[in-house]
PDB file of C-alpha atoms in Angstrom:
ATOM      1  CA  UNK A   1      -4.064 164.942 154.918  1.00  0.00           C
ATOM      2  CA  UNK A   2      -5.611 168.092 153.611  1.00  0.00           C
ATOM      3  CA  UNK A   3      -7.806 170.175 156.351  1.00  0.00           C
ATOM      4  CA  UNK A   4     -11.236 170.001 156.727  1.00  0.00           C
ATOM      5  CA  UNK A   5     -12.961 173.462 156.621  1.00  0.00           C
ATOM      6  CA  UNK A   6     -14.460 174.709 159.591  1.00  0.00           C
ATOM      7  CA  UNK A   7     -18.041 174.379 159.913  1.00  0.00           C
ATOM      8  CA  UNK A   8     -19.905 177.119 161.983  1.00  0.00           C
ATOM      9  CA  UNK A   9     -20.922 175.849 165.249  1.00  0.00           C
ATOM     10  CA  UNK A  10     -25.318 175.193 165.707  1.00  0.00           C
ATOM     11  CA  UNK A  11     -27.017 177.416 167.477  1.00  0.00           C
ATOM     12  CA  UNK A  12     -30.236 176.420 169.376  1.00  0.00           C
ATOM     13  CA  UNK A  13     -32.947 179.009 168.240  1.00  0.00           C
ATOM     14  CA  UNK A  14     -34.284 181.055 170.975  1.00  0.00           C
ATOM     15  CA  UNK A  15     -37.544 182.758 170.577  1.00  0.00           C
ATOM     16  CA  UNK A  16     -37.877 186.286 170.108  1.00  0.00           C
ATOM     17  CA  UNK A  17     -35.235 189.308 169.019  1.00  0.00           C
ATOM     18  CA  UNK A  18     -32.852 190.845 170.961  1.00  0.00           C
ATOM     19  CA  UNK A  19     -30.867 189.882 174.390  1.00  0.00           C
ATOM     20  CA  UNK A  20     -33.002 187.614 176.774  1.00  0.00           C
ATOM     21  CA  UNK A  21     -34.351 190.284 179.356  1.00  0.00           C
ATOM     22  CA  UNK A  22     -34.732 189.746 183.331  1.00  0.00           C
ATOM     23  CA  UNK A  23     -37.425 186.887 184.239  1.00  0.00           C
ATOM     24  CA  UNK A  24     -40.456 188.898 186.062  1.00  0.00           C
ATOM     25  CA  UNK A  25     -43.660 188.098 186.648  1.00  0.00           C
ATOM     26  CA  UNK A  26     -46.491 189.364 183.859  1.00  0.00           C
ATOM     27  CA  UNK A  27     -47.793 192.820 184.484  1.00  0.00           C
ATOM     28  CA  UNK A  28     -51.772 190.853 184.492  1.00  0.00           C
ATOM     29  CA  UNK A  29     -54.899 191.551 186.543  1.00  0.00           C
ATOM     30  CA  UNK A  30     -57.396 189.589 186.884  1.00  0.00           C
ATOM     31  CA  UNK A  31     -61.257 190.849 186.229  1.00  0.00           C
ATOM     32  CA  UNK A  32     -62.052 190.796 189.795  1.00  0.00           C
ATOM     33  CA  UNK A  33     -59.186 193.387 190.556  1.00  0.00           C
ATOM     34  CA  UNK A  34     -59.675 196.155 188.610  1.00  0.00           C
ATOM     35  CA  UNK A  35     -61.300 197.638 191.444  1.00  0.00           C
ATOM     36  CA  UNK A  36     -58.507 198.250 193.281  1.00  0.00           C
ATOM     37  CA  UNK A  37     -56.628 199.966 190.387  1.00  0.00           C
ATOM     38  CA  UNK A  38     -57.089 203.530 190.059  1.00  0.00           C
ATOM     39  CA  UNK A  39     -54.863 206.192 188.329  1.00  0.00           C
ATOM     40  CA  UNK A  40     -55.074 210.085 188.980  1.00  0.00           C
ATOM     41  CA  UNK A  41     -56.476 211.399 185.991  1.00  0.00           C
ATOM     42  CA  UNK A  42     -56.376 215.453 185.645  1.00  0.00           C
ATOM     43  CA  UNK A  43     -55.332 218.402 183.277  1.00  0.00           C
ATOM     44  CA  UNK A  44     -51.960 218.222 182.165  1.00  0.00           C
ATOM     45  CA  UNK A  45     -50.497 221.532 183.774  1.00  0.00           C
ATOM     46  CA  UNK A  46     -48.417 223.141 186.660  1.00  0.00           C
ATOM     47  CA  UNK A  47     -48.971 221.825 190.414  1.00  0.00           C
ATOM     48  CA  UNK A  48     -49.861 224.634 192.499  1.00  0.00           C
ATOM     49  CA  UNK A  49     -49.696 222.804 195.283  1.00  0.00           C
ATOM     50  CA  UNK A  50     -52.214 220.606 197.209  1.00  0.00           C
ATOM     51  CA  UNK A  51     -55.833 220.246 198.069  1.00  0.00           C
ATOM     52  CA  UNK A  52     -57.616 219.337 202.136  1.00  0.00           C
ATOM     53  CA  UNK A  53     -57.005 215.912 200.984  1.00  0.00           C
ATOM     54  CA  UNK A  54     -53.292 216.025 199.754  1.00  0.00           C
ATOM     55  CA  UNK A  55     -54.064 215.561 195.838  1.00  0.00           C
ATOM     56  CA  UNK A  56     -52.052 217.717 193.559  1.00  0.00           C
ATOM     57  CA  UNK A  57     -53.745 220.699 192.701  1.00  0.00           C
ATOM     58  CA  UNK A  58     -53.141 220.854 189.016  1.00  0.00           C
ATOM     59  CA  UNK A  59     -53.782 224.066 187.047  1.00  0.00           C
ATOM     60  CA  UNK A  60     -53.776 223.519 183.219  1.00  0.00           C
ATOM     61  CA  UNK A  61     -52.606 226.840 181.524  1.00  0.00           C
ATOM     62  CA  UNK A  62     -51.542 225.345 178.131  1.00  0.00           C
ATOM     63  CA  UNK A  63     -54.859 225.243 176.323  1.00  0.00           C
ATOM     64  CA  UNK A  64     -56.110 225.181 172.941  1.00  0.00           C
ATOM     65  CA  UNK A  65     -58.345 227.902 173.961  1.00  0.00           C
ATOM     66  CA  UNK A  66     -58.541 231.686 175.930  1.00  0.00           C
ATOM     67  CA  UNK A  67     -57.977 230.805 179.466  1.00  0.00           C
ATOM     68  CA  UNK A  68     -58.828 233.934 182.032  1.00  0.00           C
ATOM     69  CA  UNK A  69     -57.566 233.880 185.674  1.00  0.00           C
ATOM     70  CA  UNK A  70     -57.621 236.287 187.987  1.00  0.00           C
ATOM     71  CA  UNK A  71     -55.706 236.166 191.341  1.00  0.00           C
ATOM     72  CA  UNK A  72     -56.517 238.206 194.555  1.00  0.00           C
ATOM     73  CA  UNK A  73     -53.680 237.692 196.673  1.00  0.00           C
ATOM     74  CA  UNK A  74     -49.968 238.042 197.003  1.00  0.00           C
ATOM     75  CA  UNK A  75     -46.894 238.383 194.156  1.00  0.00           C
ATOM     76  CA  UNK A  76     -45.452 235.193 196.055  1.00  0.00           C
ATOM     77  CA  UNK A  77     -47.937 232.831 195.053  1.00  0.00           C
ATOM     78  CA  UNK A  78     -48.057 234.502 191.202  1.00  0.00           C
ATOM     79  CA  UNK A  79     -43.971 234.121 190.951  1.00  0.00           C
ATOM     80  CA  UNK A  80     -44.268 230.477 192.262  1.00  0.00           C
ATOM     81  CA  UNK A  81     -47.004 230.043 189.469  1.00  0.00           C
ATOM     82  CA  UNK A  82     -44.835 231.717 187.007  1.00  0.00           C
ATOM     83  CA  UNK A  83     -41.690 229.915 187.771  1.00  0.00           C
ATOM     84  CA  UNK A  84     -43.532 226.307 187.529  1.00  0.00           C
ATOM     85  CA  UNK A  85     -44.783 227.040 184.283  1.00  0.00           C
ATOM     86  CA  UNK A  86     -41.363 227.583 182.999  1.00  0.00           C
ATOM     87  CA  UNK A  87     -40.410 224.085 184.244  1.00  0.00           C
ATOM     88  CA  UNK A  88     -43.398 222.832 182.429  1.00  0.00           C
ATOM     89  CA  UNK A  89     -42.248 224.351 178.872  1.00  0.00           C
ATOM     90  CA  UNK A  90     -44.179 227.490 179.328  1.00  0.00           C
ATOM     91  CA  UNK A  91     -42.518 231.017 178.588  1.00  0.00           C
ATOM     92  CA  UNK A  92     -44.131 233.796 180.992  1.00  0.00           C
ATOM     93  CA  UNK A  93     -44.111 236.965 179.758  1.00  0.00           C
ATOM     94  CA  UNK A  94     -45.004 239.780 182.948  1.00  0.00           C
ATOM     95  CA  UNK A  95     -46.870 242.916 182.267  1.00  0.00           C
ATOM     96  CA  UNK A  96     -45.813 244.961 185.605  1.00  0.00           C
ATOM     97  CA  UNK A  97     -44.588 248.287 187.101  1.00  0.00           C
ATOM     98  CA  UNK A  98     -42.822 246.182 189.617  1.00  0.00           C
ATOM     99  CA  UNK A  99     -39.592 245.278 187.665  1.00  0.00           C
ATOM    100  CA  UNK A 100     -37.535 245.406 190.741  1.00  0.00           C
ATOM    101  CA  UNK A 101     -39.634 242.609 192.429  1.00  0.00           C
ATOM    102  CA  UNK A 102     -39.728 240.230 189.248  1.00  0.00           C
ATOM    103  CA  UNK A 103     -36.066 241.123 188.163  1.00  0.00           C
ATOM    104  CA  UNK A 104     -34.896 238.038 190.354  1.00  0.00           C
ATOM    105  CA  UNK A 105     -36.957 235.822 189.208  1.00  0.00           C
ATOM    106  CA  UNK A 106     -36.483 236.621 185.352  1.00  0.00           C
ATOM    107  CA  UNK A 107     -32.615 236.630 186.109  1.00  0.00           C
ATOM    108  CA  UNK A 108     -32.957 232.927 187.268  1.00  0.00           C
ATOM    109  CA  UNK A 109     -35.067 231.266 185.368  1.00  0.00           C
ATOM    110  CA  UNK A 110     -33.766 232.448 182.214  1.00  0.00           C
ATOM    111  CA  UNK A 111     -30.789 230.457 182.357  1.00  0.00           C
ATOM    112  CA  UNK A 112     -29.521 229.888 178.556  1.00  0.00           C
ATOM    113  CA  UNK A 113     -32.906 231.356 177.317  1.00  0.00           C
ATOM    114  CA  UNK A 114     -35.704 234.367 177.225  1.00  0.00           C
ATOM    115  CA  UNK A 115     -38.213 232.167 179.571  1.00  0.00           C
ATOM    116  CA  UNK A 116     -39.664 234.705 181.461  1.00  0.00           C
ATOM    117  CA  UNK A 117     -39.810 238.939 179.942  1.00  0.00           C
ATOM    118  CA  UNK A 118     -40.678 241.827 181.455  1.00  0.00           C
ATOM    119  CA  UNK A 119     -42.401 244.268 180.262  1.00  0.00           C
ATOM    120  CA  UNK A 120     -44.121 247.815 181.376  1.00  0.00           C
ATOM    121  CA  UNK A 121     -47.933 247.875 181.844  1.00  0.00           C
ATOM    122  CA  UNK A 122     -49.530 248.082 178.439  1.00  0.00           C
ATOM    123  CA  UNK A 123     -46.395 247.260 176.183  1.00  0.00           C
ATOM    124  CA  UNK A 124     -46.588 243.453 175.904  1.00  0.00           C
ATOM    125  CA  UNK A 125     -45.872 242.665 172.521  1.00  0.00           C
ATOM    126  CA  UNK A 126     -47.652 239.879 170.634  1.00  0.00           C
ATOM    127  CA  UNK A 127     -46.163 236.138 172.400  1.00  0.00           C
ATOM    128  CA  UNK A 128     -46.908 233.861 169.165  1.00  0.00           C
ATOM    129  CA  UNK A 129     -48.186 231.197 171.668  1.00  0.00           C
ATOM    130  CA  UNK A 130     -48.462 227.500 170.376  1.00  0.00           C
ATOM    131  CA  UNK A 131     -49.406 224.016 171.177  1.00  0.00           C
ATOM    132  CA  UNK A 132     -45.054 223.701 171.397  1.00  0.00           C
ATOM    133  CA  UNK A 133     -44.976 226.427 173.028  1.00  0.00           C
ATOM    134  CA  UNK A 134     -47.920 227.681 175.268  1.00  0.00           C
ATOM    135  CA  UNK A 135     -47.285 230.977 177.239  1.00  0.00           C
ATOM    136  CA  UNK A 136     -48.757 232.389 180.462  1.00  0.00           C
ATOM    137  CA  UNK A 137     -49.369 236.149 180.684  1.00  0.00           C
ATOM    138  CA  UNK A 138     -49.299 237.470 184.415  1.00  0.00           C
ATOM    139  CA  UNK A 139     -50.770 240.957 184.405  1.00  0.00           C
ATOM    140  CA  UNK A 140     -49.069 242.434 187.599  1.00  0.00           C
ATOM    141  CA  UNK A 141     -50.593 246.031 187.265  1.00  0.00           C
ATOM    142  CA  UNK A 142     -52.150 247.201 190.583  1.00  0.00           C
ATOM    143  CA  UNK A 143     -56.015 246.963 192.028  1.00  0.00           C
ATOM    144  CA  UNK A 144     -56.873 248.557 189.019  1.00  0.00           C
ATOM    145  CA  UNK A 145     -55.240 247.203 185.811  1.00  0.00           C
ATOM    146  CA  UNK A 146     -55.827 248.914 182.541  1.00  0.00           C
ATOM    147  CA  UNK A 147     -57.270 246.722 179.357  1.00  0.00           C
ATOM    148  CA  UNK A 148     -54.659 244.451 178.083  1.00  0.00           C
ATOM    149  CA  UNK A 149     -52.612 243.972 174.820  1.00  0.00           C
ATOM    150  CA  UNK A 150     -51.940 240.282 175.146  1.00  0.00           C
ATOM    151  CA  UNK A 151     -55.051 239.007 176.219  1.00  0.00           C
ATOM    152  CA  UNK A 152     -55.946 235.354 176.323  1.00  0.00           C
ATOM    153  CA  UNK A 153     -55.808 233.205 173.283  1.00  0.00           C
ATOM    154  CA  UNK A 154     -55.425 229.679 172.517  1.00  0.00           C
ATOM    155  CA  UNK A 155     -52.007 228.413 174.016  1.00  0.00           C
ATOM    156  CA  UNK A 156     -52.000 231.935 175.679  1.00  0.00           C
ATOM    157  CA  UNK A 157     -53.258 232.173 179.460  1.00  0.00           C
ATOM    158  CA  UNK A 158     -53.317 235.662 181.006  1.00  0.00           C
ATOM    159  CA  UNK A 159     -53.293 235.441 185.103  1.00  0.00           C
ATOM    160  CA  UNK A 160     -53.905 238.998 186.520  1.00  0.00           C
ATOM    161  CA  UNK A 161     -53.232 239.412 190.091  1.00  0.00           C
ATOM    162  CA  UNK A 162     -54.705 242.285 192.585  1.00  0.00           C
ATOM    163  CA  UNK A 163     -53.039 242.834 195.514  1.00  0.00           C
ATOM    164  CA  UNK A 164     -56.867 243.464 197.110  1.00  0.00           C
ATOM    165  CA  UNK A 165     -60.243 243.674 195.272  1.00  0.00           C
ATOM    166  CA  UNK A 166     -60.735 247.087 193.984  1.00  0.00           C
ATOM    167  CA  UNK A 167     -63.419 249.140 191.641  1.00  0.00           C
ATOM    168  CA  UNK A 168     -62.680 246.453 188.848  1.00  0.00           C
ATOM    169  CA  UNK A 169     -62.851 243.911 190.458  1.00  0.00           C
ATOM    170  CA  UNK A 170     -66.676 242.597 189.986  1.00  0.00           C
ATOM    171  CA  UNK A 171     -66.220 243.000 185.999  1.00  0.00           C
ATOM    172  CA  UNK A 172     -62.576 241.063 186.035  1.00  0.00           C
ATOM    173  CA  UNK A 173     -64.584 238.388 188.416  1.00  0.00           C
ATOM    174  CA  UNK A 174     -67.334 238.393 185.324  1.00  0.00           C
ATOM    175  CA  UNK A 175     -64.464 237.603 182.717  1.00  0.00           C
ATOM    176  CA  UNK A 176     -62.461 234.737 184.429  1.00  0.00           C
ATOM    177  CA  UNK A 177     -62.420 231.033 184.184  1.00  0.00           C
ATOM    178  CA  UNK A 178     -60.801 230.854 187.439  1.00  0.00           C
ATOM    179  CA  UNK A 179     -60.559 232.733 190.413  1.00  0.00           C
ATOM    180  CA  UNK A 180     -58.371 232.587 193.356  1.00  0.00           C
ATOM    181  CA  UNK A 181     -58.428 234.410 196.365  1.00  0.00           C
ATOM    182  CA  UNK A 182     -56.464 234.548 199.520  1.00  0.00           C
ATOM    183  CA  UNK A 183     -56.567 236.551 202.749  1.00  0.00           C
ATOM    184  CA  UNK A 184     -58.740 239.662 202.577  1.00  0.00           C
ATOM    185  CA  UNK A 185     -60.246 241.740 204.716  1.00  0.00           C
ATOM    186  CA  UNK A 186     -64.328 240.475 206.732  1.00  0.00           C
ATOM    187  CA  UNK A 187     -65.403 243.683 204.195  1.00  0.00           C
ATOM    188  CA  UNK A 188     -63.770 242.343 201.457  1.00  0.00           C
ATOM    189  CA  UNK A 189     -64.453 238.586 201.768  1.00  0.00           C
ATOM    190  CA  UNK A 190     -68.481 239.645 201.836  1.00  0.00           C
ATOM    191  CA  UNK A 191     -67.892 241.431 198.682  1.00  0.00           C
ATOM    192  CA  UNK A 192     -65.825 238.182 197.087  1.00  0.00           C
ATOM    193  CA  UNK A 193     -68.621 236.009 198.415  1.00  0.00           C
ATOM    194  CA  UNK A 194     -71.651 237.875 196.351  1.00  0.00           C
ATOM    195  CA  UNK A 195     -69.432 238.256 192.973  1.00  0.00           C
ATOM    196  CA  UNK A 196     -68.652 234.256 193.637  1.00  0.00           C
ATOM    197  CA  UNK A 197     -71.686 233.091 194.975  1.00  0.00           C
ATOM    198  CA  UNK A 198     -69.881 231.803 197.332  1.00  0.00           C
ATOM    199  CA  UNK A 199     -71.705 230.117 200.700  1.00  0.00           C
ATOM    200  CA  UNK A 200     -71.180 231.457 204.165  1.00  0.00           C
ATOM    201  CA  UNK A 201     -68.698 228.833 205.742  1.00  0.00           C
ATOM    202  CA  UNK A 202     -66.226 230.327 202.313  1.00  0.00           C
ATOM    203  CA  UNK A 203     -66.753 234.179 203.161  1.00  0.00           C
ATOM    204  CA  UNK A 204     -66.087 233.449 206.557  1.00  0.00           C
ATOM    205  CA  UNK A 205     -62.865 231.527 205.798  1.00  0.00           C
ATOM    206  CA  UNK A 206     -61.438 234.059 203.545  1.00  0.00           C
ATOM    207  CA  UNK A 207     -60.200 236.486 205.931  1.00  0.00           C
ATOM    208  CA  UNK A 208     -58.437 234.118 208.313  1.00  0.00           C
ATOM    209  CA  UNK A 209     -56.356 231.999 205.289  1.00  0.00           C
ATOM    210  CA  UNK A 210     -52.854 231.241 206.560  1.00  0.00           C
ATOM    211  CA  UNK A 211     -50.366 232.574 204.161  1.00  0.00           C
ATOM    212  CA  UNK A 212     -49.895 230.235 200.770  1.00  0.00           C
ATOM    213  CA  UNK A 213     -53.171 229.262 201.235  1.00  0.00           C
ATOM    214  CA  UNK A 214     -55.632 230.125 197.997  1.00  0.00           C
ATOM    215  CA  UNK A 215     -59.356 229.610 197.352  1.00  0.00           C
ATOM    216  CA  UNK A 216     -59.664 228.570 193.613  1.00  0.00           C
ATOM    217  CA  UNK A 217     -63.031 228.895 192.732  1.00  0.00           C
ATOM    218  CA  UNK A 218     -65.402 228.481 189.810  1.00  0.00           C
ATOM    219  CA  UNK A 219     -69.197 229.614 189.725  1.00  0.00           C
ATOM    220  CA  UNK A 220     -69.824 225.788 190.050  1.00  0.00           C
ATOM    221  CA  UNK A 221     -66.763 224.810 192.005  1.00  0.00           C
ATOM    222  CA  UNK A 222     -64.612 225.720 194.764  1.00  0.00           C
ATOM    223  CA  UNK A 223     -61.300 224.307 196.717  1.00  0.00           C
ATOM    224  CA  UNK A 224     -58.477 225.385 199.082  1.00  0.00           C
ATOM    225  CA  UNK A 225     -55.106 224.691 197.646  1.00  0.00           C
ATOM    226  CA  UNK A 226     -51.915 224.814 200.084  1.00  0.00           C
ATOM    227  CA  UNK A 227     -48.604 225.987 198.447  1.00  0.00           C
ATOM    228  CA  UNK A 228     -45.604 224.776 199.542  1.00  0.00           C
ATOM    229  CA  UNK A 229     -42.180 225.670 198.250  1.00  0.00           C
ATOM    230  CA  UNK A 230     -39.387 223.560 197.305  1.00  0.00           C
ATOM    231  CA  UNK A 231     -36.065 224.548 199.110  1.00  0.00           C
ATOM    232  CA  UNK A 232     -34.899 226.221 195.660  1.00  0.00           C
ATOM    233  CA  UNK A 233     -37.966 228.432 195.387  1.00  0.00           C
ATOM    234  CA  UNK A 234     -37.536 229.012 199.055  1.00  0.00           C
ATOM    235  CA  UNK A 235     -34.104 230.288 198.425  1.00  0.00           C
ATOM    236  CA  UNK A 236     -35.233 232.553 195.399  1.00  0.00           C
ATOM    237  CA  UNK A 237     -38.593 233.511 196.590  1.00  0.00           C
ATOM    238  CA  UNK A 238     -38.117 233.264 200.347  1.00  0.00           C
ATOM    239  CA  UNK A 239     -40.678 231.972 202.602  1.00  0.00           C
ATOM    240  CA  UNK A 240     -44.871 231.916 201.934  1.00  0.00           C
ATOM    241  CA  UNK A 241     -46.236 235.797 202.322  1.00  0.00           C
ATOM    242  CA  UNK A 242     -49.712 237.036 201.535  1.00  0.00           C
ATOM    243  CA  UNK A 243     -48.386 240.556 200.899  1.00  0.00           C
ATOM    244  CA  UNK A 244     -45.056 242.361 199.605  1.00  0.00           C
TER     245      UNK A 244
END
């Protein structure tokens, strides 16, 4: 008796492509509950650390267009800055006649590539910033920092930091999209408050800031950020210090 050929076995259709996922409930809301959704919407950018109320305090540096910012306060808080940038995709390039207290960083954050550069005040070449790859500038050149080469562009944000306000100071103020300041003298913080505008309760704050605390400030807008270091930063940078 001859063999019959083998017929291929039926197969009860299943709906869909693919392998038949997990069984979960629908991701649905009703009308009545959109209410109680709510997503943090912000700048894309590096966390500098946190506002009075614990949000994030995000501060977008990769923008299409010139973005000034000018920091009165510590190296610690510029290196964190500069070191969080890198992790967002930025390259840093330094201006500074401090190479011995940026070396460190430089050394390890460029791990397999040229993230962060050094370079002696006024010989910043051009950065060829992009939207793929955005750069920060941090001008690290005393109370009193000469005119720029690299200034800000689009992609291209320049942060200059003074150790205290100095002679330049009110005309750097005039410039900047954003200001920061940290502690400074009763003197000082009276001078900061008229280039600001800011109110009393701020000028009397200013010269009592714990250390890693910052005033960011616009002429319309104002808040204190806390920055807190993660345990690697803490063993690169050491601990929170308003001064060198």
């Amino acid at each position: 008796m001859a063999a019959r050929p083998l017929m291929p076995t039926a197969r009860r259709p299943r709906p869909g492509f693919g392998l038949l996922g997990p069984r979960r409930g629908r991701h649905e809301l009703l009308p009545e509950q959109f209410d109680a959704l709510e997503l943090p919407v912000g700048d894309d950018g590096v966390v500098i650390g946190a506002d009075p109320n614990g949000t994030p305090a995000v501060l977008g540096i990769g923008r299409p267009a010139p973005y000034e910012i000018v920091l009165v306060g510590g190296a610690w808080t510029a290196q964190v800055i500069a070191l969080r940038a890198v992790a967002t995709g930025a390259r840093v390039a330094v201006e500074t006649g401090r190479r011995e207290l940026w070396t460190p960083l430089a050394q390890a954050a460029n791990s397999g590539q040229q993230s962060i550069t050094l370079h002696d005040v006024g010989r910043v070449p051009p950065q060829g910033p992009s939207v793929h790859s955005p750069v920060l500038v941090v001008r690290d050149c005393g109370v009193r920092p000469p005119r720029g080469r690299a200034g800000a562009a689009p992609w291209q944000a320049v942060l200059t930091l003074l150790p205290y306000p100095g002679p330049t100071t009110p005309r750097l103020l005039s410039g900047a999209d954003l200001v920061g300041v940290q502690r400074v003298s009763p003197d000082e913080a009276r001078g900061m408050g008229r280039s600001m505008g800011l109110p009393p309760d701020d000028v009397e704050t200013l010269s009592t800031l714990p250390d890693g605390v910052t005033l960011w400030c616009t002429r319309t807008a104002r808040t204190y950020v806390a920055t807190t270091p993660t345990e690697p930063e803490t063993g690169l940078l050491g601990a929170a210090r308003r001064m060198e």
